[in-house]
XYZ file of C-alpha atoms in Angstrom:
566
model
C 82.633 -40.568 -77.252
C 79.669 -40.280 -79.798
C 78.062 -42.822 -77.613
C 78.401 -40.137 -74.464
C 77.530 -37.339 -76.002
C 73.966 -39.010 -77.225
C 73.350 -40.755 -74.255
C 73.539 -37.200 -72.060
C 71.725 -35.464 -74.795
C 68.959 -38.339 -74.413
C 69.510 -37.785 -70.472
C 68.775 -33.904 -70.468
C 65.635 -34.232 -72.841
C 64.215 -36.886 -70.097
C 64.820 -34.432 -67.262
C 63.356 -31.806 -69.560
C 60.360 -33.482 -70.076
C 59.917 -34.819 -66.545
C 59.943 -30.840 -65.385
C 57.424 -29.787 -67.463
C 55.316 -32.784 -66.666
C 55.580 -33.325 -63.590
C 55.522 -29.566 -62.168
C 59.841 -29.324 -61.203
C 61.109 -26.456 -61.846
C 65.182 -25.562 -62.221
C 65.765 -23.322 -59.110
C 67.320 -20.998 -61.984
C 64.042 -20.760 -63.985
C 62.389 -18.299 -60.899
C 61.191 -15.834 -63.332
C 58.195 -18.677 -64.956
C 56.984 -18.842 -61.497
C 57.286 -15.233 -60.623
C 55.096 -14.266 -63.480
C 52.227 -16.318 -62.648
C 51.633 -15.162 -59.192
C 49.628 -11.937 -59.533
C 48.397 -12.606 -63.195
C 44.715 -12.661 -61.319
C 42.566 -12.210 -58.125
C 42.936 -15.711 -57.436
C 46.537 -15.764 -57.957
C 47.284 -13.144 -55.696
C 45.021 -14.160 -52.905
C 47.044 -17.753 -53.413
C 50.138 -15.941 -53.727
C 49.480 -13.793 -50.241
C 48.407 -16.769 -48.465
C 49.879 -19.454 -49.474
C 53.477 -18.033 -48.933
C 52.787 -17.308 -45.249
C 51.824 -20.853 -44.150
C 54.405 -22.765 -42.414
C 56.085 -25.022 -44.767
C 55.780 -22.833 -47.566
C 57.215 -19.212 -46.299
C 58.861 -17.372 -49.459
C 58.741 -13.068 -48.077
C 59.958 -12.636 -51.511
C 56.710 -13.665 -53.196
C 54.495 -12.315 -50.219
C 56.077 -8.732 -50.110
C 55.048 -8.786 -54.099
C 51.296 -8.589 -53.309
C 52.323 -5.210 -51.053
C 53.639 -3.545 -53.655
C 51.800 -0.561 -53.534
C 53.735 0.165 -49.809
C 56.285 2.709 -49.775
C 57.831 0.660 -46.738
C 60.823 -1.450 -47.741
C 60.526 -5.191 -48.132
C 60.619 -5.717 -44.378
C 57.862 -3.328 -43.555
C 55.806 -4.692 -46.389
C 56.409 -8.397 -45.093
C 55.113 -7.240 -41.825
C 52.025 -5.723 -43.302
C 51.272 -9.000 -45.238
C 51.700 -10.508 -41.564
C 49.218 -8.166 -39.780
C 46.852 -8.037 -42.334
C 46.936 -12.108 -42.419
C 46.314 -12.041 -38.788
C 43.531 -9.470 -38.564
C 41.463 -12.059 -41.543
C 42.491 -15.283 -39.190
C 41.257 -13.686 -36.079
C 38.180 -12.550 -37.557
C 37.863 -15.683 -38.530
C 37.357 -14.470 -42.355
C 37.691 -17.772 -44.287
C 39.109 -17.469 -47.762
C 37.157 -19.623 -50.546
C 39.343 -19.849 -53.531
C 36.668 -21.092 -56.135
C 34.791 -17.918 -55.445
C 37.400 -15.721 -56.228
C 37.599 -14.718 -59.937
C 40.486 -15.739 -62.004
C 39.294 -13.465 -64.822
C 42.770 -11.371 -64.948
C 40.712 -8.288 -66.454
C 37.883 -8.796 -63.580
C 36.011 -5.520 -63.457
C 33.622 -4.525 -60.079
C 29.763 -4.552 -60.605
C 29.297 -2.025 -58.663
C 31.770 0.337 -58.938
C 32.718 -0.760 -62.857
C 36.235 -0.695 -61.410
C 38.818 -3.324 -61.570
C 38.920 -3.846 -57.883
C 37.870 -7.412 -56.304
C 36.755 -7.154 -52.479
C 37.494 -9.837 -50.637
C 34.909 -9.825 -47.833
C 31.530 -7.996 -47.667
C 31.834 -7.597 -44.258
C 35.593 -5.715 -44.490
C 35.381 -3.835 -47.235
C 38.555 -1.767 -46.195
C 40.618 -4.759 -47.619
C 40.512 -5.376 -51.664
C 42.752 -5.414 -54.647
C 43.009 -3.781 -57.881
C 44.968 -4.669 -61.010
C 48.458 -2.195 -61.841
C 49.457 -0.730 -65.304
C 51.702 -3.759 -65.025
C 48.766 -6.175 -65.138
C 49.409 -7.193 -61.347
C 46.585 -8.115 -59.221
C 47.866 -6.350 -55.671
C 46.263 -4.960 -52.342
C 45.480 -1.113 -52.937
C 47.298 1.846 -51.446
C 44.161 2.207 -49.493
C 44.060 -1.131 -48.116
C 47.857 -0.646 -47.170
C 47.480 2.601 -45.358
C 44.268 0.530 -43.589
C 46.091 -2.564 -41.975
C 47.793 -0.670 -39.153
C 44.436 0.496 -37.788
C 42.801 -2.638 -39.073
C 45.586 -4.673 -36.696
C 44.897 -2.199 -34.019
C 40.971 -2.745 -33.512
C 41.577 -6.144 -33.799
C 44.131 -6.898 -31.110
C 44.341 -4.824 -27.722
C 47.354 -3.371 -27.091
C 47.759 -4.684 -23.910
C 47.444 -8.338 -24.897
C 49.341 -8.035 -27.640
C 52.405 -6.777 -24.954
C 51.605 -9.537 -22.845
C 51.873 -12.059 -25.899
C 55.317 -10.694 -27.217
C 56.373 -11.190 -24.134
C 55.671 -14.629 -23.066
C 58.377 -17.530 -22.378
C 58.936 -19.668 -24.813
C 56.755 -23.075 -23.362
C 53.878 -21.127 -23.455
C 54.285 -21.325 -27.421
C 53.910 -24.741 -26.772
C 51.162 -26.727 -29.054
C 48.405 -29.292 -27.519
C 46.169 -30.475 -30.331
C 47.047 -27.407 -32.662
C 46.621 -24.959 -29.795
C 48.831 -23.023 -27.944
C 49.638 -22.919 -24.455
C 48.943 -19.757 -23.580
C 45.494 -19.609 -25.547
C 44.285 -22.093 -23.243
C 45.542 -19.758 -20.059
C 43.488 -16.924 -22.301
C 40.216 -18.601 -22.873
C 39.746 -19.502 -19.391
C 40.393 -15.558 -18.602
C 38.647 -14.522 -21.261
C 35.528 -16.273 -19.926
C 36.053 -15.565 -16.350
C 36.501 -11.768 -17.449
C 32.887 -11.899 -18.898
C 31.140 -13.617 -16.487
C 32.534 -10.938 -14.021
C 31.042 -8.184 -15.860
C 27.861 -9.814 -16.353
C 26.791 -9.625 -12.770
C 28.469 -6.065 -12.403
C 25.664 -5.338 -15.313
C 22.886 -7.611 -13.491
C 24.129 -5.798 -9.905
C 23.549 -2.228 -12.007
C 20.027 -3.049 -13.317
C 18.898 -4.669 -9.933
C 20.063 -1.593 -7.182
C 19.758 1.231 -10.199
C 17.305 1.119 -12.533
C 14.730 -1.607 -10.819
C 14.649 1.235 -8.023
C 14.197 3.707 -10.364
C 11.527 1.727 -12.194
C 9.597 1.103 -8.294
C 9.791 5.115 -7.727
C 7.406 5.985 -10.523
C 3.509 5.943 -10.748
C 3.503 3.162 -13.724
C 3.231 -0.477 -13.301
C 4.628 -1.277 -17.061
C 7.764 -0.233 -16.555
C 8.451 -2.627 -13.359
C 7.395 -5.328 -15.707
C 9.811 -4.296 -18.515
C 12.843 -4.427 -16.009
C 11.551 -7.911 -15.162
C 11.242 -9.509 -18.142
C 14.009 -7.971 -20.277
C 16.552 -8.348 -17.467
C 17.789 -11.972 -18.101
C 17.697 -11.713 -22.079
C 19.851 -8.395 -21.731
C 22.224 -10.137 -19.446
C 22.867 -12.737 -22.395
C 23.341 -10.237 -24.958
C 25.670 -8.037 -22.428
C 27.397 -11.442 -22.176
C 27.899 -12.602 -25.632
C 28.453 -8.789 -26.881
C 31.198 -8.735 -24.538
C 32.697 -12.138 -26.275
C 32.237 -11.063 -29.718
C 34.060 -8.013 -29.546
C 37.111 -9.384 -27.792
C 37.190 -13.290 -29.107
C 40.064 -11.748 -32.025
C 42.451 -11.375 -29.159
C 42.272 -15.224 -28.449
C 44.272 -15.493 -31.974
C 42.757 -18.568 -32.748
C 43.032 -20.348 -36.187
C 41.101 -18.818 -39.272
C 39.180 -22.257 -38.325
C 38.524 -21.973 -35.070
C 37.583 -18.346 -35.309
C 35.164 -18.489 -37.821
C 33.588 -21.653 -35.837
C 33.301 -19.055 -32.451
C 32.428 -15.853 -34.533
C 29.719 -17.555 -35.908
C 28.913 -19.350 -32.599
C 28.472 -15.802 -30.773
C 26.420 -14.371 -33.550
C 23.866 -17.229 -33.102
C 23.560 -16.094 -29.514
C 23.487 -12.701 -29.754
C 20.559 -13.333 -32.540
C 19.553 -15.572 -30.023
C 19.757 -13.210 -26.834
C 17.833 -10.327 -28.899
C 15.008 -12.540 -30.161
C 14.347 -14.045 -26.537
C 14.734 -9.879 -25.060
C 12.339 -9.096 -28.345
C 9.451 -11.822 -27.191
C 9.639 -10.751 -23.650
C 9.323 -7.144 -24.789
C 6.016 -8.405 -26.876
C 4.572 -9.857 -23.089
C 5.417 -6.364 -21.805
C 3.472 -4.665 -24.659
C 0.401 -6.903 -24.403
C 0.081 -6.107 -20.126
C 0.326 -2.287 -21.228
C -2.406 -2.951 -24.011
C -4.231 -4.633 -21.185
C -3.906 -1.775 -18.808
C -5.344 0.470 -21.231
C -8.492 -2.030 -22.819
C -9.279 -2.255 -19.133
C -10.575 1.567 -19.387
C -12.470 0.719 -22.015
C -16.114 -0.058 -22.116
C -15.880 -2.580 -25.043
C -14.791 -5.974 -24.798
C -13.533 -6.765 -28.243
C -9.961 -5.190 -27.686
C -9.443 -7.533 -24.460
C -9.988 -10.581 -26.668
C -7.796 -8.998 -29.405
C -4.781 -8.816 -26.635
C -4.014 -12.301 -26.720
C -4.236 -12.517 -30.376
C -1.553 -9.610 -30.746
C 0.769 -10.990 -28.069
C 0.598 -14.318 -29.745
C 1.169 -12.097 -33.569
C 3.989 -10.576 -31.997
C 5.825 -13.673 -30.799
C 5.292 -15.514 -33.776
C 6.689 -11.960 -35.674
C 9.834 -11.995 -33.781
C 10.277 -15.779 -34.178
C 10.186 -16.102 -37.785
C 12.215 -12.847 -38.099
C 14.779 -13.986 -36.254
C 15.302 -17.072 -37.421
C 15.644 -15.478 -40.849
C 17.743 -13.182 -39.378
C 19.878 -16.200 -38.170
C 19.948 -17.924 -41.200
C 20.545 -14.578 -43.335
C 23.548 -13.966 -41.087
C 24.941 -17.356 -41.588
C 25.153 -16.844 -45.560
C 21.821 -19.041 -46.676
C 20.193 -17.511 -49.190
C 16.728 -17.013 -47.490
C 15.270 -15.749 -50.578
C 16.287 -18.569 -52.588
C 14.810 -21.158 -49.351
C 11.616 -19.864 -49.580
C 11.206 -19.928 -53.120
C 12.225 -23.419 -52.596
C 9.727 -23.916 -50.829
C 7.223 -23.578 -53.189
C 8.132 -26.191 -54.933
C 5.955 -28.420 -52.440
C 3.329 -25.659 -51.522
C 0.608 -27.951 -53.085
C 1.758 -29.904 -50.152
C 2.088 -27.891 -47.685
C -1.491 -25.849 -48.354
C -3.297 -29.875 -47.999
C -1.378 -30.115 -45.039
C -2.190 -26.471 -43.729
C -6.054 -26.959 -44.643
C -6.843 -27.345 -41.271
C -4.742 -24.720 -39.751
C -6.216 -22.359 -42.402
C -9.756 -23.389 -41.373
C -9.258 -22.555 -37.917
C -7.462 -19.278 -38.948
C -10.613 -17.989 -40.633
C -12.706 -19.704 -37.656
C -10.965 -16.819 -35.465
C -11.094 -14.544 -37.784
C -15.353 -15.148 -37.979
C -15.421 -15.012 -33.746
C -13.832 -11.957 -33.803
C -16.251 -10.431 -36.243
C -19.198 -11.863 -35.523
C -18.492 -11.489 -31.934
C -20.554 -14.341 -29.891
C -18.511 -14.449 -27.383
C -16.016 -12.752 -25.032
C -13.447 -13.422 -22.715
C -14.860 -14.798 -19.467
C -18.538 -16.313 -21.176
C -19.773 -19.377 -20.194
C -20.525 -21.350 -23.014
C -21.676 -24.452 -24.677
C -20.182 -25.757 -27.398
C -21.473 -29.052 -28.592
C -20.164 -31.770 -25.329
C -18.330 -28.737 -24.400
C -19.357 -26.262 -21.351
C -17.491 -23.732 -19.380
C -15.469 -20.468 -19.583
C -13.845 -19.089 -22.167
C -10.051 -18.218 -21.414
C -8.332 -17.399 -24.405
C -9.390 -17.104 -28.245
C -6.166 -17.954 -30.329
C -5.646 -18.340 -34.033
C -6.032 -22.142 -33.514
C -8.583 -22.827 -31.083
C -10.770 -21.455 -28.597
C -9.483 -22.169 -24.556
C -12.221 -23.305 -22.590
C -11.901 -23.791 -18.810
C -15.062 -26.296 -17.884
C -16.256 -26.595 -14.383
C -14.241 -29.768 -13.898
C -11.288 -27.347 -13.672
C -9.882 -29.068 -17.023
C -8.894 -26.785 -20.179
C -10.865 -27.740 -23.241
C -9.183 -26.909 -26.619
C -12.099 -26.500 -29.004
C -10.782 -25.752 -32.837
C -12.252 -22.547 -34.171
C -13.263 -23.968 -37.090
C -15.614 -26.784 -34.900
C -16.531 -22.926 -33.277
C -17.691 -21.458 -36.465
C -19.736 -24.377 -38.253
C -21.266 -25.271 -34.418
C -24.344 -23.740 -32.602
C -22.782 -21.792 -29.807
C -24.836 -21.348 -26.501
C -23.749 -18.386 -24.515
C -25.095 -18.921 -21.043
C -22.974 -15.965 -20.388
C -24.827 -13.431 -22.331
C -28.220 -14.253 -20.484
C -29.710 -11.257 -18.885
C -31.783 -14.042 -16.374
C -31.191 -17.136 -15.385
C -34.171 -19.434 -14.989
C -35.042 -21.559 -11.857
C -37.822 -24.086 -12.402
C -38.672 -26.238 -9.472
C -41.363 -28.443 -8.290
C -42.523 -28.062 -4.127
C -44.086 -31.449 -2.791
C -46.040 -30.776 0.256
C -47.776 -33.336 1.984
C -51.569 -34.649 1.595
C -52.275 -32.748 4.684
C -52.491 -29.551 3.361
C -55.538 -27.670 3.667
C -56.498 -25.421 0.835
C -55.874 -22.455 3.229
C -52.378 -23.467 4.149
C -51.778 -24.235 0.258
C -52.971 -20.677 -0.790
C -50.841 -19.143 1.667
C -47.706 -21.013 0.811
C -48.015 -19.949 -2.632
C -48.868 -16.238 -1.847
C -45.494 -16.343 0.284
C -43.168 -17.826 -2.396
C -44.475 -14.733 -4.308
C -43.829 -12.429 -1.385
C -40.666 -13.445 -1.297
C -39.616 -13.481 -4.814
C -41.034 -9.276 -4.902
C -38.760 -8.618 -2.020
C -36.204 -9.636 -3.413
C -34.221 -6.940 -6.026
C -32.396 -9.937 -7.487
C -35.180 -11.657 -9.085
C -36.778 -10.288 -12.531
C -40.220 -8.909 -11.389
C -42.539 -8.669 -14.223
C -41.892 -12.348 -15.238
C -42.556 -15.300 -12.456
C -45.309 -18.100 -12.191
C -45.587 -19.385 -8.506
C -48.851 -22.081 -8.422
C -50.334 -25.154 -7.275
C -49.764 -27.472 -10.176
C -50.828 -30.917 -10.056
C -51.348 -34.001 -7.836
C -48.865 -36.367 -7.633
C -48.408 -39.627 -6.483
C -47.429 -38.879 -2.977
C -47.818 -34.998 -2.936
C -49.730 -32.007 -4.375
C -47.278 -30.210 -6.366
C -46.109 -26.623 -5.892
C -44.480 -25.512 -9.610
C -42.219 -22.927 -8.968
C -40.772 -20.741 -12.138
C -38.877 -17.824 -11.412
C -35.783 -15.888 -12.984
C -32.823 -14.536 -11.717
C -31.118 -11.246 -12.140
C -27.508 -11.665 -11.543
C -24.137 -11.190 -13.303
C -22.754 -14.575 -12.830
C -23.108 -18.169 -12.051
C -21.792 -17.321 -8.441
C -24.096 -15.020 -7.652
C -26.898 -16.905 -9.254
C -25.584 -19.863 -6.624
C -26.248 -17.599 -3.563
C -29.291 -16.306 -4.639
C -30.536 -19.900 -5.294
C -29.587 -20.380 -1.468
C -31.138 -17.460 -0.399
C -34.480 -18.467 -2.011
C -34.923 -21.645 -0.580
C -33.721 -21.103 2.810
C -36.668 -18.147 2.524
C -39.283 -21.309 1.293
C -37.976 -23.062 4.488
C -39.106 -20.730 6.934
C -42.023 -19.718 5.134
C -43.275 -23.848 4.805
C -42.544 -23.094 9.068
C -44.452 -20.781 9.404
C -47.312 -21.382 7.356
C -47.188 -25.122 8.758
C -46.680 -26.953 5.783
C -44.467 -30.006 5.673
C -42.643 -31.495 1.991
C -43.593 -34.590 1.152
C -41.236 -37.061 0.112
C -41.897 -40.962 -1.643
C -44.131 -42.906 0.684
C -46.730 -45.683 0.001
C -49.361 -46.206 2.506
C -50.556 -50.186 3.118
C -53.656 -50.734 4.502
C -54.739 -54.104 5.972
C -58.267 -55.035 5.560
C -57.888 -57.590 7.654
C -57.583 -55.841 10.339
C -61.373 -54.684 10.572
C -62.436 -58.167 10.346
C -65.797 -58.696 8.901
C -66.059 -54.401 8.614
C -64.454 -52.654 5.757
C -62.081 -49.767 6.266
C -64.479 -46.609 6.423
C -63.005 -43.571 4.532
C -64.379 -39.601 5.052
C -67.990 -38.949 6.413
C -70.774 -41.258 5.113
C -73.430 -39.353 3.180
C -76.995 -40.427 1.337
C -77.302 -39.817 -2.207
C -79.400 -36.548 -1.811
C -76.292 -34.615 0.130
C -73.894 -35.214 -1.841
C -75.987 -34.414 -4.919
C -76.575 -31.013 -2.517
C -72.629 -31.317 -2.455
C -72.224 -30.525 -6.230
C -74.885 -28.048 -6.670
C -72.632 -26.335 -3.859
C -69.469 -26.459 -6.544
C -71.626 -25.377 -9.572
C -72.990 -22.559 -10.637
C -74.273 -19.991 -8.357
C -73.624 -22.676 -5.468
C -72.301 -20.909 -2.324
C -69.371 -23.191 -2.145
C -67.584 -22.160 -5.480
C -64.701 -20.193 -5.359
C -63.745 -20.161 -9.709
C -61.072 -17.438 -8.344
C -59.276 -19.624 -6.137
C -59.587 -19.144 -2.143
C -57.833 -15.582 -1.004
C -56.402 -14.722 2.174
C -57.055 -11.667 3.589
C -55.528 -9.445 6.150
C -56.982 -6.423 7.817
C -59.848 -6.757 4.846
C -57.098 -6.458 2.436
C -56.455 -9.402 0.267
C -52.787 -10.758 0.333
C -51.667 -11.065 -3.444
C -48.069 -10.923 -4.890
C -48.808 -11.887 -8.341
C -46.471 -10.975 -11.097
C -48.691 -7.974 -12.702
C -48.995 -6.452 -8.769
């Protein structure tokens, strides 16, 4: 018997032992585990959760965390059920290792010992008893009802209650009737999207057309499709609860739909920037400087960038990354990034220079280094230059700023130098009045600069005597100084007509000796020694033949001159 006794005493200390170790408990040692459960924040986050799951129900420990409900313990269990619900739906995930198991926790803010569970729901938080019990506050009791209410819609919350039982049902952790619900859910939004498109096209684009302004026609345009989206995914965000998903699966699609609405406002945020520069442009148009219509690309392309970078922050801000804390991370490898943004920088301050210095504008032509053509857009980058190949040249401002820069664009005349080749058989009187009618024409005509032309007979060449022709256009543009070019030559045309002049062009002339047999080929008149001595004296001083002035044409006993000083 003193065997038995020892051998059960040595049986009970094992069992003992193996309870403490190993985490049983006696199911009549309740109260060790009953004191533990709302001891701290954790703990009674645990205790309300945990105690809800499937597998693990126990009302008796959830109803503890609603103690501060003057319901019985039914009406409290159903509170912890709404309430768990309502933070499932929202998809408000619980993190337990950020929850403070300090039992005498005590608020930052409000030096109270309260712990809030989400930022975003502040309505719902705990504070600790006079018993030392971490519960949910009377506040946050009286709250769920309303809390449960904005969440769910009445009507699909009938409609659930009242569903046969197979569309409970589970296929791959979701139920049967959730699938039925998202494909409603969706169709439901996509319906009132084009009710809000059909609005903004027959309502307020006619509206827009009615009035006097342009700007407004262009705001319907472009903000239409990005307000459609954000309609859209509004729509979703503020019904997606009713879907019931998992705390899992709603915190995936809460935080999916916040990315596009982010998303839908930045893209409706650029588009308004376009709209904003075509006003600016409206108004720089009435302007007599040119300086703000080069800065109007510049500030649409400032603008974009602006909303970009904001709302990407915005994204990531939204999303719970410290952006604060990413940026300062960044400067770990600024060094870096600064030798990799040298460049970038360079052509930064190469705008920056253009736009002070000024020596160009929009619409120049120019000629930078191999570059040559017109000047599209200045950006913060480069310089846009359309050449007269039709291809777009991106010149870096910085090449801009440490490069001589011809504007052709900013010449008040545009020079035409040209050499006439009239033929050998030109007599000095048809020569003379060739030239005087090249001058003729360039003083009847208001497009060429008058004070400043040279119109002469130049040299001799090798198959022609030269006509050097230097004149200079007064025109706005390269077009213009194209038809004026045409003008002036199809005036030399007829004049060469008239006058009975004809251009020479490359020739050689072969003469065969042969031919005259015995006789050389004569050339001109044959003269003694004595005439053509006479012939000189003629040229020379006080000889009747010399003309120092040139030979003038006269008519009615007026000489013909159009020189430039006439």
């Amino acid at each position: 018997m003193g065997i038995t006794r020892s051998i059960s005493l040595i049986f009970s200390i094992i069992i003992v032992f193996s309870g403490t170790v190993f985490g049983f408990q006696n199911q009549n040692q309740p109260q060790a585990r009953d004191a533990n459960l709302l001891t701290n924040p954790q703990r009674a986050v645990h205790t309300f959760l945990h105690w809800q799951q499937t597998g693990h129900k126990n009302p008796e420990f959830v109803i503890k965390t609603m103690k501060l409900s003057d319901g019985d313990a039914e009406e409290k269990l159903e509170l912890a059920g709404q309430l768990l619900k309502v933070l499932d739906a929202r998809g408000l995930m619980i993190d337990y290792e950020n929850i403070p198991s300090n039992p005498n926790y005590t608020d930052s803010l409000s030096g109270l010992q309260q712990y809030i569970l989400f930022e975003s729901l502040p309505a719902v938080y705990l504070i600790k008893t006079v018993q030392n019990e971490w519960v949910f506050s009377e506040a946050t009791v009286a709250e769920i009802p309303e809390l449960y209410q904005s969440t769910f819609s009445s009507y699909v919350t009938f409609v659930v209650d009242n569903l046969p039982e197979w569309a409970e049902n589970e296929w791959l952790g979701i139920k049967i009737w959730q699938y039925l619900a998202v494909f409603i859910w969706l169709l439901i939004g996509l319906i009132l999207m084009k009710i809000f498109g059909f609005f903004l096209d027959n309502y307020v684009k006619r509206l827009a057309q009615k009035t006097n302004f342009t700007w407004d026609d262009d705001l319907i345009d472009e903000v239409e499709k990005p307000a459609l989206l954000v309609f859209l995914m509004i729509f979703y965000f503020l019904t997606y609860t009713n879907l019931q998903f998992s705390v899992t699966i709603s915190h995936f699609l809460s935080s999916l739909l916040e990315i596009a609405i982010s998303i839908g406002f930045i893209w409706l945020l650029y588009n308004l920037a376009d709209v904003f520069s075509k006003y600016l442009s409206v108004l720089s148009a009435k302007t007599e400087t040119e300086l703000d219509d080069q800065l109007i690309p510049l500030i649409r392309k400032t603008l974009r960038f602006f909303v970009v970078i904001m709302g990407v922050i915005a994204v990531l801000q939204n999303n719970g990354y410290n952006v604060a804390s990413l940026i300062a991370g960044l400067g770990i490898g600024g060094l870096a990034v600064a030798l990799a943004a040298r460049e970038t920088l360079a052509n930064f301050f190469g705008s920056v220079t253009i736009f002070v210095d000024r020596p160009f504008k929009m619409g120049d032509w120019i000629k930078v280094g191999d570059v040559e053509g017109t000047v599209e857009e200045v950006g913060f980058r480069s310089t846009r230059i359309r050449t007269f190949y039709n291809s777009l040249v991106s010149v870096p401002n910085s090449n801009i700023a440490n490069t001589d820069v011809d504007n052709l664009g900013l010449r008040k005349y545009r020079r035409l130098k040209t050499v006439l080749n009239l033929t050998y058989s030109t007599t000095p009187e048809q020569m003379e009045a060739f030239v005087e009618g090249i001058k003729a024409i360039v003083k009847a005509n208001k497009h060429f600069r008058q004070d400043m032309y040279e119109v002469h007979f130049n040299s001799f060449g090798a198959h022609s005597l030269d006509v050097l022709v230097y004149v200079f256009f007064d025109v706005p543009d390269w077009s213009t100084e194209l038809q004026q070019r045409h003008n002036f030559f199809l005036e030399i045309l007829r004049l060469a007509e008239e006058v009975g002049v004809e251009f020479a062009f490359p020739t050689q002339t072969l003469h065969m000796d042969s031919f005259y047999k015995d006789e050389p080929r004569k050339v001109g008149e044959e003269r003694n020694e004595e005439e053509l001595a006479s012939v000189v004296h003629e040229f020379g001083p006080d000889g009747k033949k010399r003309k120092p002035d040139g030979i003038r044409i006269f008519k009615g006993g007026e000489e013909v001159d159009f020189g430039a000083n006439k």
